[in-house]
Amino acid sequence: MIQSAKELLKKGAAELGVQLDAAQLESLNLFAEELKKWNRKINLTAITGDEEIALKHLVDSLSLLKAVRGPGRLLDIGSGGGFPCIPVKIVQPDLEMVSVDAVVKKISFQKQAVRLLNLTGFTALHVRAETLAQEYAASFDWVVSRAFSDIPSFVAMALPVLKPEGRIVAMKGRSAAEEVEGAKDKLDALGAGVLEVMDFTLPGTGDARSLVVIGRN
Ligand SMILES: C[S@@+](CC[C@H](N)C(=O)[O-])C[C@H]1O[C@@H](n2cnc3c(N)ncnc32)[C@H](O)[C@@H]1O
């Protein structure tokens, strides 16, 4: 990434309370370069400029750390080009990651990025999230997603693989108050409820974001 994008990344992460060291910055930069390289051949993201990648993919992914801390096991459902799981793994290596996506080329990209960055404790799986329950029943401390689905559908997929005291976090690209209000009855029927909605502004953009934290009733 160009220097200005690296600076936006460092400053944006710091605004979220995440101080990136030189090695983490270099890994995030390598990841962004690999994303751009693959994106010329396969469609991983519509976001292609360095500064946009820095803020809307990398800093946005790291905002998950407002709600999630290691150690623990984390599942990222519908992770696409590796967001938020790969940036979060780079910064919080004591989170053991499982990342799933229904599109094989996206998982191939993630596997390549994991090799390139020498990440350990990261499993990328080409499966539909609905099929995870047998192998991964009650396995995860955290089940997260970004830009994935409506809240009740996501929670229905997440609950079978969540540990009893685990937490589900939906990363929403705008203020989520209305969606949360509309989801209450469906969540209640699933045996879950919203514990917290963390509203914030994505650094460097002014864009509204929400983290919706959900647990079992
Ligand atoms: C809009 S993309 C978001 C990707 C990434 N989380 C991000 O924020 O950039 C949604 C992803 O969910 C995947 N997906 C949709 N339904 C799925 C399912 N049932 N199980 C696993 N992945 C699914 C799609 O293949 C797609 O890559």
CSV table of C-alpha atoms and ligand atoms in Angstrom, one decimal:
chain,number,residue,atom,x,y,z
A,1,MET,CA,0.0,0.0,0.0
A,2,ILE,CA,1.1,3.5,-0.6
A,3,GLN,CA,2.6,5.4,2.5
A,4,SER,CA,-0.6,7.5,3.0
A,5,ALA,CA,-2.7,4.4,3.3
A,6,LYS,CA,-0.3,2.8,5.8
A,7,GLU,CA,-0.5,6.0,7.9
A,8,LEU,CA,-4.3,6.0,7.7
A,9,LEU,CA,-4.3,2.4,8.9
A,10,LYS,CA,-2.0,3.1,11.8
A,11,LYS,CA,-3.9,6.2,12.9
A,12,GLY,CA,-7.4,4.6,12.3
A,13,ALA,CA,-6.4,1.5,14.4
A,14,ALA,CA,-5.1,3.7,17.2
A,15,GLU,CA,-8.4,5.6,17.2
A,16,LEU,CA,-10.1,2.3,17.9
A,17,GLY,CA,-7.6,1.6,20.8
A,18,VAL,CA,-5.4,-0.8,18.7
A,19,GLN,CA,-1.7,0.1,18.7
A,20,LEU,CA,-0.2,-1.6,15.7
A,21,ASP,CA,3.5,-2.6,15.9
A,22,ALA,CA,5.8,-2.6,12.9
A,23,ALA,CA,5.4,-6.4,12.3
A,24,GLN,CA,1.6,-6.2,12.4
A,25,LEU,CA,1.6,-3.2,10.0
A,26,GLU,CA,3.9,-5.1,7.6
A,27,SER,CA,1.6,-8.2,7.7
A,28,LEU,CA,-1.5,-6.1,7.1
A,29,ASN,CA,0.3,-4.4,4.2
A,30,LEU,CA,1.3,-7.8,2.7
A,31,PHE,CA,-2.3,-9.0,3.0
A,32,ALA,CA,-3.6,-5.9,1.2
A,33,GLU,CA,-1.1,-6.4,-1.6
A,34,GLU,CA,-2.1,-10.1,-2.0
A,35,LEU,CA,-5.8,-9.0,-2.0
A,36,LYS,CA,-5.1,-6.5,-4.8
A,37,LYS,CA,-3.1,-9.1,-6.8
A,38,TRP,CA,-5.9,-11.8,-6.6
A,39,ASN,CA,-8.6,-9.2,-7.2
A,40,ARG,CA,-7.2,-8.6,-10.7
A,41,LYS,CA,-8.2,-12.2,-11.6
A,42,ILE,CA,-11.1,-13.1,-9.3
A,43,ASN,CA,-13.7,-10.8,-7.8
A,44,LEU,CA,-13.0,-10.6,-4.1
A,45,THR,CA,-13.9,-7.0,-3.4
A,46,ALA,CA,-15.2,-3.8,-5.1
A,47,ILE,CA,-12.8,-1.8,-2.9
A,48,THR,CA,-9.5,-1.5,-4.7
A,49,GLY,CA,-7.8,1.8,-3.7
A,50,ASP,CA,-5.1,1.6,-1.1
A,51,GLU,CA,-6.6,4.2,1.2
A,52,GLU,CA,-10.1,2.7,0.9
A,53,ILE,CA,-8.7,-0.8,1.6
A,54,ALA,CA,-6.8,0.6,4.7
A,55,LEU,CA,-10.0,2.1,6.2
A,56,LYS,CA,-13.0,0.2,4.8
A,57,HIS,CA,-11.4,-3.3,5.0
A,58,LEU,CA,-8.5,-3.3,7.5
A,59,VAL,CA,-9.5,-0.7,10.1
A,60,ASP,CA,-13.1,-1.8,9.8
A,61,SER,CA,-12.2,-5.4,10.5
A,62,LEU,CA,-10.1,-4.4,13.5
A,63,SER,CA,-13.1,-2.6,15.0
A,64,LEU,CA,-14.3,-6.0,16.0
A,65,LEU,CA,-11.7,-5.8,18.8
A,66,LYS,CA,-14.0,-3.4,20.5
A,67,ALA,CA,-16.2,-6.4,21.4
A,68,VAL,CA,-13.8,-9.4,21.1
A,69,ARG,CA,-10.6,-10.3,23.0
A,70,GLY,CA,-8.4,-13.3,23.0
A,71,PRO,CA,-7.7,-16.0,24.0
A,72,GLY,CA,-10.5,-18.1,22.6
A,73,ARG,CA,-11.9,-19.8,19.5
A,74,LEU,CA,-13.6,-17.6,16.9
A,75,LEU,CA,-15.7,-18.5,13.9
A,76,ASP,CA,-16.1,-16.0,11.0
A,77,ILE,CA,-19.2,-16.9,8.9
A,78,GLY,CA,-19.2,-15.6,5.2
A,79,SER,CA,-15.7,-14.3,5.5
A,80,GLY,CA,-15.2,-13.6,1.7
A,81,GLY,CA,-11.8,-12.1,1.2
A,82,GLY,CA,-10.9,-12.7,4.8
A,83,PHE,CA,-12.8,-10.0,6.6
A,84,PRO,CA,-12.7,-9.5,9.5
A,85,CYS,CA,-10.9,-12.8,10.4
A,86,ILE,CA,-7.5,-12.2,8.8
A,87,PRO,CA,-6.8,-8.7,10.0
A,88,VAL,CA,-8.1,-9.7,13.5
A,89,LYS,CA,-5.8,-12.8,13.5
A,90,ILE,CA,-2.8,-10.7,12.6
A,91,VAL,CA,-3.4,-8.4,15.6
A,92,GLN,CA,-4.8,-10.9,18.1
A,93,PRO,CA,-2.9,-14.2,17.4
A,94,ASP,CA,-4.2,-15.9,20.5
A,95,LEU,CA,-7.6,-16.1,18.8
A,96,GLU,CA,-7.9,-19.6,17.2
A,97,MET,CA,-9.8,-18.9,13.9
A,98,VAL,CA,-12.1,-20.9,11.8
A,99,SER,CA,-13.2,-19.0,8.7
A,100,VAL,CA,-16.0,-20.3,6.3
A,101,ASP,CA,-17.3,-19.2,3.0
A,102,ALA,CA,-19.5,-20.9,0.4
A,103,VAL,CA,-17.4,-19.8,-2.5
A,104,VAL,CA,-14.3,-21.9,-3.1
A,105,LYS,CA,-12.1,-19.2,-4.8
A,106,LYS,CA,-12.5,-16.9,-1.7
A,107,ILE,CA,-11.3,-19.8,0.5
A,108,SER,CA,-8.4,-20.5,-1.8
A,109,PHE,CA,-7.3,-16.8,-1.5
A,110,GLN,CA,-7.6,-17.0,2.3
A,111,LYS,CA,-5.5,-20.2,2.4
A,112,GLN,CA,-2.8,-18.5,0.3
A,113,ALA,CA,-2.8,-15.4,2.6
A,114,VAL,CA,-2.5,-17.6,5.7
A,115,ARG,CA,0.6,-19.3,4.1
A,116,LEU,CA,2.1,-16.0,3.0
A,117,LEU,CA,1.7,-14.5,6.5
A,118,ASN,CA,2.7,-17.6,8.4
A,119,LEU,CA,-0.4,-17.5,10.5
A,120,THR,CA,-0.9,-20.5,12.7
A,121,GLY,CA,-4.2,-21.6,14.3
A,122,PHE,CA,-6.2,-20.5,11.3
A,123,THR,CA,-8.5,-22.9,9.4
A,124,ALA,CA,-10.3,-21.7,6.2
A,125,LEU,CA,-13.1,-24.0,5.1
A,126,HIS,CA,-15.1,-24.1,1.9
A,127,VAL,CA,-18.5,-25.0,3.4
A,128,ARG,CA,-21.9,-23.5,3.9
A,129,ALA,CA,-22.2,-22.4,7.5
A,130,GLU,CA,-25.4,-24.4,7.9
A,131,THR,CA,-23.4,-27.6,7.7
A,132,LEU,CA,-21.0,-26.8,10.5
A,133,ALA,CA,-23.0,-28.0,13.5
A,134,GLN,CA,-22.0,-31.7,13.4
A,135,GLU,CA,-18.2,-31.2,13.5
A,136,TYR,CA,-18.2,-28.0,15.5
A,137,ALA,CA,-21.1,-28.3,17.9
A,138,ALA,CA,-20.8,-25.9,20.9
A,139,SER,CA,-17.1,-25.1,19.9
A,140,PHE,CA,-16.7,-21.4,19.7
A,141,ASP,CA,-16.4,-18.6,22.2
A,142,TRP,CA,-17.2,-16.1,19.4
A,143,VAL,CA,-19.1,-16.4,16.2
A,144,VAL,CA,-18.8,-13.2,14.1
A,145,SER,CA,-19.8,-11.9,10.6
A,146,ARG,CA,-19.4,-8.8,8.6
A,147,ALA,CA,-21.8,-7.8,5.8
A,148,PHE,CA,-23.4,-11.3,5.9
A,149,SER,CA,-27.1,-11.5,6.5
A,150,ASP,CA,-30.0,-10.3,8.6
A,151,ILE,CA,-29.5,-10.8,12.3
A,152,PRO,CA,-31.9,-13.7,12.9
A,153,SER,CA,-30.6,-15.8,10.0
A,154,PHE,CA,-27.0,-15.3,11.2
A,155,VAL,CA,-27.9,-16.1,14.8
A,156,ALA,CA,-29.8,-19.3,13.7
A,157,MET,CA,-26.6,-20.5,12.0
A,158,ALA,CA,-24.4,-19.4,14.9
A,159,LEU,CA,-26.2,-20.8,17.9
A,160,PRO,CA,-25.5,-24.6,17.3
A,161,VAL,CA,-21.8,-24.0,17.2
A,162,LEU,CA,-21.6,-21.5,20.0
A,163,LYS,CA,-20.3,-22.5,23.5
A,164,PRO,CA,-23.0,-22.0,26.2
A,165,GLU,CA,-21.5,-18.7,27.4
A,166,GLY,CA,-20.2,-17.7,24.0
A,167,ARG,CA,-21.0,-14.4,22.2
A,168,ILE,CA,-22.3,-13.7,18.7
A,169,VAL,CA,-21.2,-10.4,17.1
A,170,ALA,CA,-22.8,-9.0,13.9
A,171,MET,CA,-20.7,-6.2,12.3
A,172,LYS,CA,-23.2,-3.8,10.7
A,173,GLY,CA,-22.3,-1.2,8.2
A,174,ARG,CA,-24.6,1.4,9.6
A,175,SER,CA,-26.5,2.2,12.7
A,176,ALA,CA,-28.2,-1.0,13.7
A,177,ALA,CA,-30.9,0.2,16.1
A,178,GLU,CA,-33.8,-0.3,13.7
A,179,GLU,CA,-32.7,-3.8,12.6
A,180,VAL,CA,-32.1,-4.8,16.3
A,181,GLU,CA,-35.6,-3.6,17.2
A,182,GLY,CA,-37.2,-5.6,14.3
A,183,ALA,CA,-35.2,-8.7,15.2
A,184,LYS,CA,-36.2,-9.0,18.9
A,185,ASP,CA,-39.1,-11.4,18.6
A,186,LYS,CA,-37.3,-13.7,16.2
A,187,LEU,CA,-34.2,-13.8,18.4
A,188,ASP,CA,-36.4,-14.5,21.5
A,189,ALA,CA,-37.9,-17.5,19.6
A,190,LEU,CA,-34.4,-18.7,18.9
A,191,GLY,CA,-33.5,-18.4,22.6
A,192,ALA,CA,-31.2,-15.5,22.1
A,193,GLY,CA,-31.1,-11.8,22.9
A,194,VAL,CA,-29.2,-8.6,22.1
A,195,LEU,CA,-26.8,-7.9,25.0
A,196,GLU,CA,-25.2,-4.7,23.7
A,197,VAL,CA,-25.2,-2.5,20.6
A,198,MET,CA,-21.8,-0.6,20.2
A,199,ASP,CA,-22.3,2.4,17.8
A,200,PHE,CA,-19.2,4.2,16.6
A,201,THR,CA,-17.8,6.1,13.6
A,202,LEU,CA,-15.3,4.3,11.3
A,203,PRO,CA,-12.1,6.3,11.7
A,204,GLY,CA,-11.1,8.5,8.8
A,205,THR,CA,-14.5,8.2,7.1
A,206,GLY,CA,-17.3,9.5,9.2
A,207,ASP,CA,-19.3,6.4,8.4
A,208,ALA,CA,-21.6,4.9,11.0
A,209,ARG,CA,-20.9,1.4,12.2
A,210,SER,CA,-22.5,-0.9,14.8
A,211,LEU,CA,-21.3,-4.1,16.6
A,212,VAL,CA,-24.4,-6.0,17.8
A,213,VAL,CA,-23.4,-8.4,20.6
A,214,ILE,CA,-25.8,-11.3,21.1
A,215,GLY,CA,-25.9,-14.2,23.7
A,216,ARG,CA,-28.2,-17.0,24.7
A,217,ASN,CA,-31.2,-16.1,27.0
B,1,LIG,C1,-21.0,-9.6,1.3
B,1,LIG,S1,-19.9,-10.9,1.4
B,1,LIG,C2,-19.0,-10.4,2.9
B,1,LIG,C3,-17.6,-10.9,2.9
B,1,LIG,C4,-16.8,-10.4,4.1
B,1,LIG,N1,-17.3,-10.9,5.4
B,1,LIG,C5,-16.6,-8.9,4.1
B,1,LIG,O1,-17.1,-8.3,5.0
B,1,LIG,O2,-15.9,-8.4,3.2
B,1,LIG,C6,-20.8,-12.3,2.1
B,1,LIG,C7,-20.1,-13.6,2.0
B,1,LIG,O3,-20.9,-14.6,2.6
B,1,LIG,C8,-20.8,-15.8,1.8
B,1,LIG,N2,-21.9,-16.7,2.1
B,1,LIG,C9,-23.2,-16.5,1.8
B,1,LIG,N3,-24.0,-17.4,2.3
B,1,LIG,C10,-23.2,-18.3,3.0
B,1,LIG,C11,-23.4,-19.5,3.8
B,1,LIG,N4,-24.6,-20.0,4.0
B,1,LIG,N5,-22.3,-20.1,4.3
B,1,LIG,C12,-21.1,-19.6,4.2
B,1,LIG,N6,-20.8,-18.5,3.4
B,1,LIG,C13,-21.9,-17.8,2.9
B,1,LIG,C14,-20.7,-15.4,0.4
B,1,LIG,O4,-20.0,-16.3,-0.4
B,1,LIG,C15,-19.9,-14.1,0.5
B,1,LIG,O5,-18.5,-14.3,0.3
